[in-house]
CSV table of C-alpha atoms in Angstrom, one decimal:
chain,number,residue,atom,x,y,z
A,1,MET,CA,29.5,210.9,172.8
A,2,ALA,CA,28.7,209.3,169.4
A,3,GLU,CA,30.9,211.8,167.4
A,4,ASP,CA,34.7,211.1,166.8
A,5,LEU,CA,37.1,212.0,169.2
A,6,VAL,CA,40.2,214.2,168.3
A,7,LEU,CA,43.2,214.1,170.0
A,8,ASP,CA,44.7,217.4,171.1
A,9,THR,CA,48.1,217.8,169.4
A,10,ALA,CA,49.4,219.1,172.8
A,11,ILE,CA,48.6,215.9,174.4
A,12,ARG,CA,50.2,213.9,171.9
A,13,ASP,CA,53.2,216.1,172.0
A,14,TRP,CA,53.8,216.1,175.8
A,15,VAL,CA,52.4,213.2,176.9
A,16,LEU,CA,52.3,210.1,174.4
A,17,ILE,CA,55.7,210.3,173.0
A,18,PRO,CA,57.6,211.2,176.3
A,19,LEU,CA,55.5,208.1,177.8
A,20,SER,CA,56.5,205.8,175.0
A,21,VAL,CA,59.9,206.6,175.2
A,22,VAL,CA,60.0,206.3,178.9
A,23,MET,CA,58.3,202.8,178.8
A,24,VAL,CA,60.9,201.5,175.9
A,25,LEU,CA,63.8,202.8,178.4
A,26,ILE,CA,62.3,201.2,181.6
A,27,GLY,CA,62.0,198.0,179.5
A,28,ILE,CA,65.8,198.3,178.5
A,29,LEU,CA,66.8,199.1,182.0
A,30,ARG,CA,64.8,196.0,183.5
A,31,TYR,CA,66.7,193.7,181.1
A,32,PHE,CA,70.1,194.9,182.1
A,33,VAL,CA,69.2,194.6,185.8
A,34,SER,CA,67.9,191.2,185.5
A,35,LYS,CA,71.3,190.4,183.6
A,36,LEU,CA,73.5,191.7,186.7
A,37,MET,CA,71.2,190.1,189.4
A,38,ARG,CA,71.1,186.7,187.4
A,39,SER,CA,73.6,184.4,189.6
A,40,SER,CA,75.8,182.0,187.5
A,41,GLN,CA,75.0,178.5,188.2
A,42,VAL,CA,77.6,175.9,188.9
A,43,PRO,CA,76.8,172.9,186.5
A,44,ASP,CA,75.6,169.8,188.7
A,45,PRO,CA,77.1,166.8,187.7
A,46,LYS,CA,73.9,164.7,187.8
A,47,ILE,CA,72.2,167.4,185.7
A,48,VAL,CA,74.9,167.4,183.0
A,49,LYS,CA,74.8,163.6,182.9
A,50,GLU,CA,71.1,163.6,182.4
A,51,GLY,CA,71.1,165.8,179.7
A,52,GLN,CA,73.6,164.0,177.8
A,53,VAL,CA,71.7,160.6,178.6
A,54,ILE,CA,68.4,162.1,177.1
A,55,VAL,CA,70.4,163.1,174.0
A,56,ARG,CA,71.9,159.9,173.8
A,57,ALA,CA,68.5,158.1,174.2
A,58,ARG,CA,66.7,160.4,171.7
A,59,ASN,CA,69.6,159.5,169.1
A,60,LEU,CA,68.9,155.8,169.7
A,61,ARG,CA,65.3,156.4,169.0
A,62,ALA,CA,65.8,158.4,165.9
A,63,GLY,CA,68.6,156.4,164.3
A,64,ALA,CA,67.1,152.9,165.2
A,65,ASN,CA,66.6,151.8,161.8
A,66,PHE,CA,70.3,152.2,161.2
A,67,ILE,CA,71.7,149.6,163.5
A,68,SER,CA,71.1,146.0,163.9
A,69,PRO,CA,68.1,144.7,165.9
A,70,LYS,CA,70.4,142.9,168.3
A,71,SER,CA,72.5,146.0,169.2
A,72,PHE,CA,69.1,148.1,169.3
A,73,ARG,CA,67.7,145.8,171.7
A,74,ALA,CA,70.8,145.6,173.9
A,75,ARG,CA,70.8,149.5,174.1
A,76,ARG,CA,67.1,149.4,175.0
A,77,VAL,CA,67.5,147.1,177.9
A,78,TYR,CA,70.4,149.4,179.2
A,79,PHE,CA,68.4,152.5,179.3
A,80,CYS,CA,64.8,150.6,180.3
A,81,ASN,CA,66.0,147.9,182.6
A,82,GLU,CA,63.9,147.6,185.5
A,83,GLU,CA,66.7,147.5,188.0
A,84,ASN,CA,69.6,150.0,186.9
A,85,GLY,CA,68.5,151.1,183.7
A,86,LEU,CA,69.5,154.9,183.2
A,87,LEU,CA,65.9,156.2,182.2
A,88,HIS,CA,64.1,154.0,184.5
A,89,VAL,CA,62.4,156.0,187.2
A,90,PRO,CA,60.8,153.9,190.0
A,91,LYS,CA,57.2,154.5,190.5
A,92,GLY,CA,57.2,156.0,194.0
A,93,GLN,CA,60.3,158.5,193.4
A,94,ALA,CA,58.9,160.3,190.6
A,95,GLN,CA,58.3,164.0,191.6
A,96,ASN,CA,56.4,166.4,189.8
A,97,ALA,CA,58.0,169.5,188.7
A,98,GLN,CA,56.4,171.9,191.2
A,99,ALA,CA,57.6,170.1,194.2
A,100,GLN,CA,61.0,169.9,192.8
A,101,MET,CA,61.0,173.6,192.2
A,102,PHE,CA,60.1,174.6,195.6
A,103,SER,CA,62.6,172.1,197.4
A,104,ASP,CA,65.8,173.5,195.4
A,105,PRO,CA,66.5,176.3,197.0
A,106,ASN,CA,68.5,177.8,194.2
A,107,MET,CA,65.8,177.6,192.0
A,108,ALA,CA,63.3,179.1,194.5
A,109,MET,CA,65.7,182.2,195.1
A,110,ASP,CA,66.1,182.6,191.4
A,111,MET,CA,62.1,182.8,191.0
A,112,MET,CA,61.8,185.2,193.7
A,113,LYS,CA,64.3,187.6,192.2
A,114,LYS,CA,62.6,187.5,188.9
A,115,ASN,CA,59.1,187.9,190.4
A,116,LEU,CA,60.4,191.0,192.3
A,117,SER,CA,62.3,192.3,189.6
A,118,MET,CA,59.2,192.5,187.7
A,119,ILE,CA,56.7,193.7,190.3
A,120,ILE,CA,58.8,196.7,191.8
A,121,PRO,CA,59.1,198.5,188.4
A,122,GLN,CA,55.6,198.0,187.5
A,123,THR,CA,54.3,199.8,190.9
A,124,LEU,CA,56.8,202.6,190.9
A,125,THR,CA,55.8,203.2,187.2
A,126,PHE,CA,52.0,203.0,187.9
A,127,ALA,CA,52.3,205.6,190.7
A,128,TRP,CA,54.6,208.0,188.8
A,129,VAL,CA,52.3,208.0,185.9
A,130,ASN,CA,49.1,208.4,188.1
A,131,PHE,CA,50.8,211.3,189.9
A,132,PHE,CA,51.8,213.1,186.8
A,133,PHE,CA,49.6,212.3,183.8
A,134,SER,CA,46.1,212.2,185.3
A,135,GLY,CA,42.9,213.8,184.3
A,136,PHE,CA,42.6,213.9,180.4
A,137,VAL,CA,41.5,211.4,177.8
A,138,ALA,CA,43.8,209.5,175.6
A,139,ALA,CA,42.2,206.7,173.7
A,140,LYS,CA,38.8,205.4,172.5
A,141,ILE,CA,37.8,201.9,172.7
A,142,PRO,CA,35.9,200.6,169.8
A,143,PHE,CA,33.5,198.0,171.8
A,144,PRO,CA,31.4,199.2,174.4
A,145,LEU,CA,32.0,198.5,178.4
A,146,THR,CA,29.7,198.1,181.1
A,147,GLN,CA,29.6,200.5,184.1
A,148,ARG,CA,31.6,198.5,186.3
A,149,PHE,CA,34.8,199.0,184.3
A,150,ARG,CA,34.3,203.0,185.1
A,151,SER,CA,36.3,202.9,188.3
A,152,MET,CA,39.0,200.6,186.9
A,153,LEU,CA,39.8,202.4,183.6
A,154,GLN,CA,38.8,206.0,184.6
A,155,ASN,CA,40.2,207.5,187.7
A,156,GLY,CA,39.4,211.2,188.2
A,157,ILE,CA,37.4,211.8,185.4
A,158,ASP,CA,33.7,211.7,185.3
A,159,LEU,CA,32.2,210.9,182.0
A,160,SER,CA,29.0,209.5,180.8
A,161,THR,CA,30.3,206.8,178.6
A,162,VAL,CA,32.7,204.2,179.5
A,163,ASP,CA,34.3,203.8,176.1
A,164,VAL,CA,37.1,206.5,176.6
A,165,LEU,CA,40.5,205.6,178.1
A,166,PRO,CA,42.3,208.1,180.4
A,167,GLN,CA,46.1,208.5,180.0
A,168,PHE,CA,47.5,206.0,182.7
A,169,VAL,CA,45.5,203.0,181.5
A,170,TRP,CA,47.3,203.6,178.1
A,171,THR,CA,50.6,203.1,179.9
A,172,GLU,CA,49.6,199.9,181.4
A,173,GLY,CA,49.2,198.5,178.1
A,174,PHE,CA,53.2,199.0,177.7
A,175,ILE,CA,53.8,197.1,180.9
B,1,MET,CA,82.2,168.7,159.6
B,2,VAL,CA,83.2,171.5,157.5
B,3,THR,CA,80.5,172.4,154.9
B,4,LYS,CA,81.7,172.7,151.0
B,5,THR,CA,81.2,176.5,151.2
B,6,GLU,CA,83.3,176.9,154.3
B,7,GLU,CA,86.0,175.0,152.8
B,8,THR,CA,85.9,177.2,149.8
B,9,GLN,CA,85.7,180.4,151.9
B,10,LEU,CA,88.7,178.8,154.0
B,11,ASN,CA,90.9,178.2,150.8
B,12,ARG,CA,90.2,181.6,149.4
B,13,LEU,CA,91.2,183.1,152.4
B,14,GLU,CA,94.3,181.3,152.9
B,15,ASN,CA,95.4,182.1,149.3
B,16,GLN,CA,94.5,185.7,149.9
B,17,VAL,CA,96.7,186.0,153.1
B,18,ASP,CA,99.5,183.6,151.8
B,19,ASN,CA,99.8,186.2,148.9
B,20,GLY,CA,100.2,189.4,150.8
B,21,GLY,CA,96.5,190.5,150.8
B,22,GLY,CA,94.9,191.5,153.9
B,23,GLY,CA,92.5,189.8,155.8
B,24,ALA,CA,94.6,187.5,158.3
B,25,TRP,CA,92.2,188.5,161.1
B,26,GLU,CA,89.1,187.1,159.2
B,27,TYR,CA,91.4,183.8,158.3
B,28,LEU,CA,92.2,183.3,161.7
B,29,CYS,CA,88.7,183.6,163.1
B,30,LEU,CA,87.6,181.2,160.3
B,31,VAL,CA,90.2,178.6,161.4
B,32,LYS,CA,89.2,178.8,165.2
B,33,LYS,CA,85.2,178.5,164.2
B,34,LEU,CA,85.5,175.7,162.0
B,35,LYS,CA,88.4,173.9,164.4
B,36,VAL,CA,90.7,173.0,161.4
B,37,ARG,CA,94.2,172.3,162.2
B,38,ARG,CA,96.5,174.9,160.5
B,39,PRO,CA,99.2,175.4,162.9
B,40,ASP,CA,102.1,176.8,160.6
B,41,LYS,CA,99.7,179.4,158.8
B,42,VAL,CA,98.0,180.3,162.2
B,43,LEU,CA,101.5,180.9,163.8
B,44,ARG,CA,102.8,182.8,160.8
B,45,HIS,CA,100.0,185.2,160.4
B,46,GLY,CA,99.0,185.4,164.1
B,47,LEU,CA,102.7,186.4,165.0
B,48,SER,CA,102.6,188.9,162.2
B,49,ILE,CA,99.3,190.6,164.0
B,50,LEU,CA,100.8,190.3,167.3
B,51,ASN,CA,104.1,191.9,167.0
B,52,ASP,CA,103.0,195.0,165.4
B,53,PRO,CA,101.3,197.0,168.3
B,54,LYS,CA,99.1,199.1,165.9
B,55,LYS,CA,97.3,195.9,164.6
B,56,ARG,CA,97.2,194.6,168.2
B,57,SER,CA,95.3,197.4,169.9
B,58,ALA,CA,93.0,197.5,166.7
B,59,LEU,CA,91.8,194.2,168.0
B,60,GLY,CA,90.5,195.2,171.3
B,61,PRO,CA,89.7,192.6,173.5
B,62,ASP,CA,90.0,190.0,170.9
B,63,VAL,CA,93.7,190.0,171.2
B,64,TRP,CA,93.7,187.7,174.0
B,65,THR,CA,91.7,184.9,172.2
B,66,LEU,CA,94.4,185.5,169.5
B,67,TYR,CA,97.2,185.0,171.9
B,68,GLU,CA,95.3,181.5,173.0
B,69,GLN,CA,95.0,180.6,169.4
B,70,VAL,CA,98.6,181.5,168.7
B,71,SER,CA,100.2,179.7,171.7
B,72,ILE,CA,98.4,176.4,170.8
B,73,ALA,CA,99.6,176.6,167.3
B,74,ALA,CA,103.0,177.3,168.3
B,75,MET,CA,102.9,174.2,170.5
B,76,ASP,CA,101.7,172.3,167.4
B,77,CYS,CA,104.7,173.4,165.5
B,78,GLN,CA,106.9,172.8,168.6
B,79,CYS,CA,108.1,176.6,168.8
B,80,LEU,CA,108.1,176.2,172.6
B,81,ASP,CA,109.5,179.8,173.2
B,82,VAL,CA,106.8,181.6,171.4
B,83,ALA,CA,104.2,179.7,173.2
B,84,LYS,CA,105.8,180.4,176.3
B,85,ASP,CA,105.9,184.0,175.7
B,86,CYS,CA,102.4,184.2,174.9
B,87,ILE,CA,101.3,182.0,177.8
B,88,LYS,CA,103.2,184.6,180.1
B,89,VAL,CA,101.6,187.5,178.5
B,90,LEU,CA,98.0,185.8,179.1
B,91,GLN,CA,99.1,185.0,182.8
B,92,LYS,CA,99.9,188.5,183.6
B,93,GLN,CA,96.6,189.6,182.0
B,94,PHE,CA,94.3,187.0,183.8
B,95,PRO,CA,96.1,185.5,187.0
B,96,GLU,CA,94.0,182.4,188.4
B,97,SER,CA,92.4,181.7,185.1
B,98,LYS,CA,91.0,178.3,184.3
B,99,ARG,CA,91.7,178.6,180.6
B,100,VAL,CA,95.4,179.7,181.5
B,101,GLY,CA,95.9,176.9,183.6
B,102,ARG,CA,94.9,174.6,180.7
B,103,LEU,CA,97.3,176.3,178.4
B,104,GLU,CA,100.2,175.6,180.7
B,105,GLY,CA,99.2,172.0,180.9
B,106,ILE,CA,99.3,171.8,177.2
B,107,LEU,CA,102.5,173.3,177.5
B,108,LEU,CA,104.1,170.9,179.7
B,109,GLU,CA,102.6,168.2,177.5
B,110,ALA,CA,104.3,169.4,174.4
B,111,LYS,CA,107.9,169.6,176.5
B,112,GLY,CA,107.0,166.0,177.2
B,113,LEU,CA,106.9,166.3,180.9
B,114,TRP,CA,104.0,163.8,181.4
B,115,ALA,CA,103.9,163.5,185.1
B,116,GLU,CA,103.9,167.4,185.8
B,117,ALA,CA,101.2,167.9,183.0
B,118,GLU,CA,99.1,165.2,184.7
B,119,LYS,CA,99.5,166.7,188.0
B,120,ALA,CA,98.4,170.2,186.7
B,121,TYR,CA,95.4,168.5,185.0
B,122,SER,CA,94.5,166.6,188.1
B,123,SER,CA,94.4,169.7,190.1
B,124,LEU,CA,92.5,171.8,187.8
B,125,LEU,CA,90.0,169.0,187.6
B,126,GLU,CA,89.5,169.2,191.4
B,127,ASP,CA,88.1,172.6,190.9
B,128,ASN,CA,86.3,171.8,187.8
B,129,PRO,CA,85.1,168.2,187.7
B,130,LEU,CA,82.8,169.1,184.6
B,131,ASP,CA,85.1,170.5,182.2
B,132,PRO,CA,85.4,168.3,179.1
B,133,VAL,CA,88.5,169.6,177.6
B,134,LEU,CA,90.7,168.8,180.5
B,135,HIS,CA,89.3,164.9,180.8
B,136,LYS,CA,90.1,164.7,176.9
B,137,ARG,CA,93.5,166.3,177.7
B,138,ARG,CA,94.2,163.6,180.3
B,139,VAL,CA,93.2,160.9,177.9
B,140,ALA,CA,95.7,162.6,175.3
B,141,ILE,CA,98.5,162.3,177.7
B,142,ALA,CA,97.8,158.5,178.3
B,143,LYS,CA,97.7,157.8,174.6
B,144,ALA,CA,100.8,159.8,173.7
B,145,GLN,CA,102.7,157.8,176.3
B,146,GLY,CA,101.5,154.8,174.5
B,147,ASN,CA,99.4,153.8,177.6
B,148,PHE,CA,96.3,152.4,176.1
B,149,PRO,CA,94.5,150.8,178.7
B,150,THR,CA,94.5,153.8,181.0
B,151,ALA,CA,93.6,155.9,178.0
B,152,ILE,CA,90.7,153.7,177.5
B,153,GLU,CA,89.8,153.7,181.2
B,154,TRP,CA,89.5,157.5,181.3
B,155,LEU,CA,87.9,157.7,178.3
B,156,ASN,CA,85.2,155.4,179.2
B,157,LYS,CA,84.7,157.1,182.6
B,158,TYR,CA,84.5,160.4,180.7
B,159,LEU,CA,82.1,158.8,178.5
B,160,GLU,CA,80.0,157.8,181.4
B,161,THR,CA,79.0,161.2,182.0
B,162,PHE,CA,79.3,163.1,178.7
B,163,MET,CA,77.7,160.1,176.6
B,164,ALA,CA,76.4,162.2,173.7
B,165,ASP,CA,80.2,163.6,172.9
B,166,HIS,CA,80.5,161.7,169.2
B,167,ASP,CA,84.1,163.0,169.1
B,168,ALA,CA,85.2,161.0,172.0
B,169,TRP,CA,83.2,158.0,170.9
B,170,ARG,CA,85.4,158.2,167.6
B,171,GLU,CA,88.6,158.2,169.2
B,172,LEU,CA,87.6,155.6,171.6
B,173,ALA,CA,86.5,153.6,168.3
B,174,GLU,CA,90.1,154.2,167.0
B,175,ILE,CA,91.9,153.3,170.1
B,176,TYR,CA,89.9,149.9,170.0
B,177,VAL,CA,90.7,149.1,166.4
B,178,SER,CA,94.5,149.8,167.2
B,179,LEU,CA,94.2,147.4,169.7
B,180,GLN,CA,92.4,145.0,167.7
B,181,MET,CA,89.3,144.9,170.3
B,182,TYR,CA,86.8,145.0,167.3
B,183,LYS,CA,83.6,144.1,169.5
B,184,GLN,CA,84.0,147.0,171.4
B,185,ALA,CA,85.0,149.3,168.3
B,186,ALA,CA,81.6,147.9,166.8
B,187,PHE,CA,79.8,149.3,169.7
B,188,CYS,CA,81.4,152.6,169.5
B,189,TYR,CA,80.8,153.0,165.5
B,190,GLU,CA,77.2,152.2,166.5
B,191,GLU,CA,76.9,155.0,168.6
B,192,LEU,CA,78.4,157.4,166.0
B,193,ILE,CA,75.8,156.1,163.5
B,194,LEU,CA,73.1,156.7,165.8
B,195,SER,CA,73.8,160.1,166.4
B,196,GLN,CA,75.2,160.9,162.9
B,197,PRO,CA,73.4,158.4,160.6
B,198,THR,CA,74.1,160.5,157.3
B,199,VAL,CA,78.1,160.4,157.7
B,200,PRO,CA,79.3,157.5,155.1
B,201,LEU,CA,82.6,157.5,156.9
B,202,TYR,CA,81.0,156.0,160.1
B,203,HIS,CA,79.2,153.3,158.0
B,204,LEU,CA,82.4,152.5,156.1
B,205,ALA,CA,84.6,152.1,159.3
B,206,TYR,CA,81.7,150.0,160.6
B,207,ALA,CA,81.4,147.5,157.6
B,208,ASP,CA,85.4,147.3,157.9
B,209,VAL,CA,85.3,146.3,161.5
B,210,LEU,CA,82.3,143.8,161.0
B,211,TYR,CA,84.0,142.2,157.9
B,212,THR,CA,87.3,141.8,160.1
B,213,LEU,CA,85.4,140.0,162.9
B,214,GLY,CA,84.2,137.5,160.3
B,215,GLY,CA,81.4,135.2,160.7
B,216,VAL,CA,78.5,134.9,158.1
B,217,GLU,CA,76.1,137.1,160.4
B,218,ASN,CA,78.8,139.8,160.5
B,219,ILE,CA,79.8,139.8,156.9
B,220,LEU,CA,76.2,139.7,155.9
B,221,LEU,CA,75.7,142.9,158.1
B,222,ALA,CA,78.9,144.5,156.6
B,223,LYS,CA,77.6,144.1,153.3
B,224,LYS,CA,74.5,146.1,154.1
B,225,TYR,CA,76.7,148.7,155.7
B,226,TYR,CA,78.9,148.8,152.7
B,227,ALA,CA,75.8,149.1,150.5
B,228,SER,CA,74.5,152.0,152.8
B,229,ALA,CA,77.9,153.8,152.2
B,230,ILE,CA,77.7,153.3,148.6
B,231,ASP,CA,74.2,155.1,149.0
B,232,LEU,CA,75.2,158.1,151.0
B,233,THR,CA,78.1,158.7,148.7
B,234,GLY,CA,76.1,158.5,145.5
B,235,GLY,CA,78.1,155.7,144.3
B,236,LYS,CA,81.5,157.1,144.2
B,237,ASN,CA,83.3,155.2,147.2
B,238,THR,CA,85.7,152.9,145.9
B,239,LYS,CA,86.4,151.4,149.0
B,240,ALA,CA,82.8,150.2,149.5
B,241,LEU,CA,82.8,149.0,146.2
B,242,PHE,CA,85.4,146.6,146.9
B,243,GLY,CA,83.9,145.9,150.1
B,244,ILE,CA,80.9,144.7,148.6
B,245,CYS,CA,82.9,142.3,146.2
B,246,LEU,CA,84.7,140.9,149.1
B,247,CYS,CA,81.8,140.4,151.2
B,248,SER,CA,79.9,138.5,148.4
B,249,SER,CA,82.7,136.2,147.6
B,250,ALA,CA,83.4,135.6,151.5
B,251,ILE,CA,79.7,134.8,151.9
B,252,ALA,CA,79.7,132.6,148.8
B,253,GLN,CA,82.9,130.7,150.4
B,254,LEU,CA,81.4,130.4,153.8
B,255,THR,CA,78.0,129.1,152.9
B,256,LYS,CA,79.4,126.8,150.1
B,257,GLY,CA,79.0,123.8,152.3
B,258,ARG,CA,75.5,124.3,153.7
B,259,ASN,CA,72.6,124.2,151.1
B,260,LYS,CA,70.9,127.5,152.0
B,261,GLU,CA,68.8,129.3,149.2
B,262,ASP,CA,70.4,132.2,148.1
B,263,LYS,CA,69.1,135.0,150.0
B,264,GLU,CA,71.4,137.7,148.5
B,265,SER,CA,70.9,138.2,145.0
B,266,PRO,CA,74.1,138.1,143.1
B,267,GLU,CA,73.3,141.3,141.2
B,268,LEU,CA,74.9,143.4,143.9
B,269,GLN,CA,78.3,141.8,143.2
B,270,SER,CA,77.9,142.2,139.5
B,271,LEU,CA,76.8,145.7,139.8
B,272,ALA,CA,79.5,146.6,141.9
B,273,ALA,CA,82.1,145.0,139.8
B,274,ALA,CA,80.8,146.8,136.8
B,275,ALA,CA,80.8,150.1,138.6
B,276,LEU,CA,84.6,149.5,139.5
B,277,GLU,CA,85.7,148.6,136.4
B,278,LYS,CA,84.0,151.9,135.2
B,279,ASP,CA,85.6,154.0,137.9
B,280,TYR,CA,88.9,152.5,137.0
B,281,LYS,CA,88.8,153.1,133.4
B,282,GLN,CA,88.1,156.6,134.1
B,283,ARG,CA,90.4,157.3,136.8
B,284,ALA,CA,93.2,154.8,136.7
B,285,PRO,CA,93.2,152.9,133.1
B,286,ALA,CA,96.5,151.7,133.7
B,287,LYS,CA,95.4,149.2,136.5
B,288,LEU,CA,92.4,148.0,134.8
B,289,LEU,CA,93.9,144.8,133.9
B,290,LEU,CA,95.0,144.0,137.7
B,291,LEU,CA,91.5,144.7,138.7
B,292,THR,CA,89.5,142.8,136.2
B,293,SER,CA,92.0,139.7,137.2
B,294,ALA,CA,91.3,140.3,140.8
B,295,LEU,CA,87.4,140.6,140.5
B,296,LYS,CA,87.4,137.2,138.2
B,297,SER,CA,89.5,135.4,140.7
B,298,LEU,CA,86.9,136.6,143.6
B,299,LYS,CA,84.0,135.4,141.4
B,300,THR,CA,85.4,132.1,140.8
B,301,SER,CA,86.8,131.4,144.4
């Protein structure tokens, strides 16, 4: 089909517009649900102190030219001292961020909750759209695709060309 | 620090509200945002809003922050009954609240019942060990009682955790200066300069402390900081200009015996003296004679 495809007004009125509205509403709903599910974190004293240490060290680096060399050296030793410097991390103890993520139970729970809140609405929306809106053409891709994409993009329609998108793939874009 | 536009806006609103125009609520919001201290005005205009039930309901949920603001202003003006009433209203609305507990502690402080206030804060701190305001109120109690060593100890402990809080560093520096512990005060001022290097006030205070400590190195360093204060204020800071003249003469006196080559050029002192004379001619011509004689004695000594 080399000629231009024209979108039927019926499709446009009854499919595209309601679907766009539904997608936007689902996005808003997801935001509020995630806000409700987020647990309030009790600030950990160690984390607060670490944050403040970093700010102070950053100030030291930024304003190093404004204080006398002796006091700068004294502060640098305070931060980077081998035995008890605040920023000094002994070689064995430095954990990479991933190990820390899994060992901290709170953070693991938070990550799981976030992932779930993403996956479940996606699956539901996909199933719903597939049920209601299937079997007609919605968009045309400007570049040609191989036959392998046919099963992925064109569920339920038999077309000779693969550059036409049926309805539900269009919605996947919104998710 | 309050910027110039905010200052003009605040003054404008203040004039407007004082002369009977509307806008009391915006004025109170601006005061709260900028954290300026205007207890009498806040008390007057806040009470005028709170005592009027129509205006109160117009505020909606913001009325509780207004109660808090007015209660603190009342305690500042020593109108403790007004403060007590406001706190009672807040307690009825928010029982078991951390913020209301804090207000009660401040009320005990205002009444002068230091021991009870300290007990209240300690119990609140057990539940929330990381609340900076509670820590600072404890330090304020110690300072108000005149118990400076305890205040210093608590402030140091607070700064061990919250070491990026420049207001706390400033408070500590002032306490040290009042106790004449100048080396420690110098350290605190260095912290302040590191965090906010463009504020001339800290350079000036640091230079003062260094000059007071004495010794050639310190006075040389003080001269540099006076110069940077002049740089940051565009040459308008009279205290810094005087500081430079004093530093130069002190250095000349201290290094009179040794035969060191003159590292610091004498231009700085003469420039500072000239700038001072010009300033005095403009703003206080009556004192110009005093100034010239003082500068002459500095140069010759």
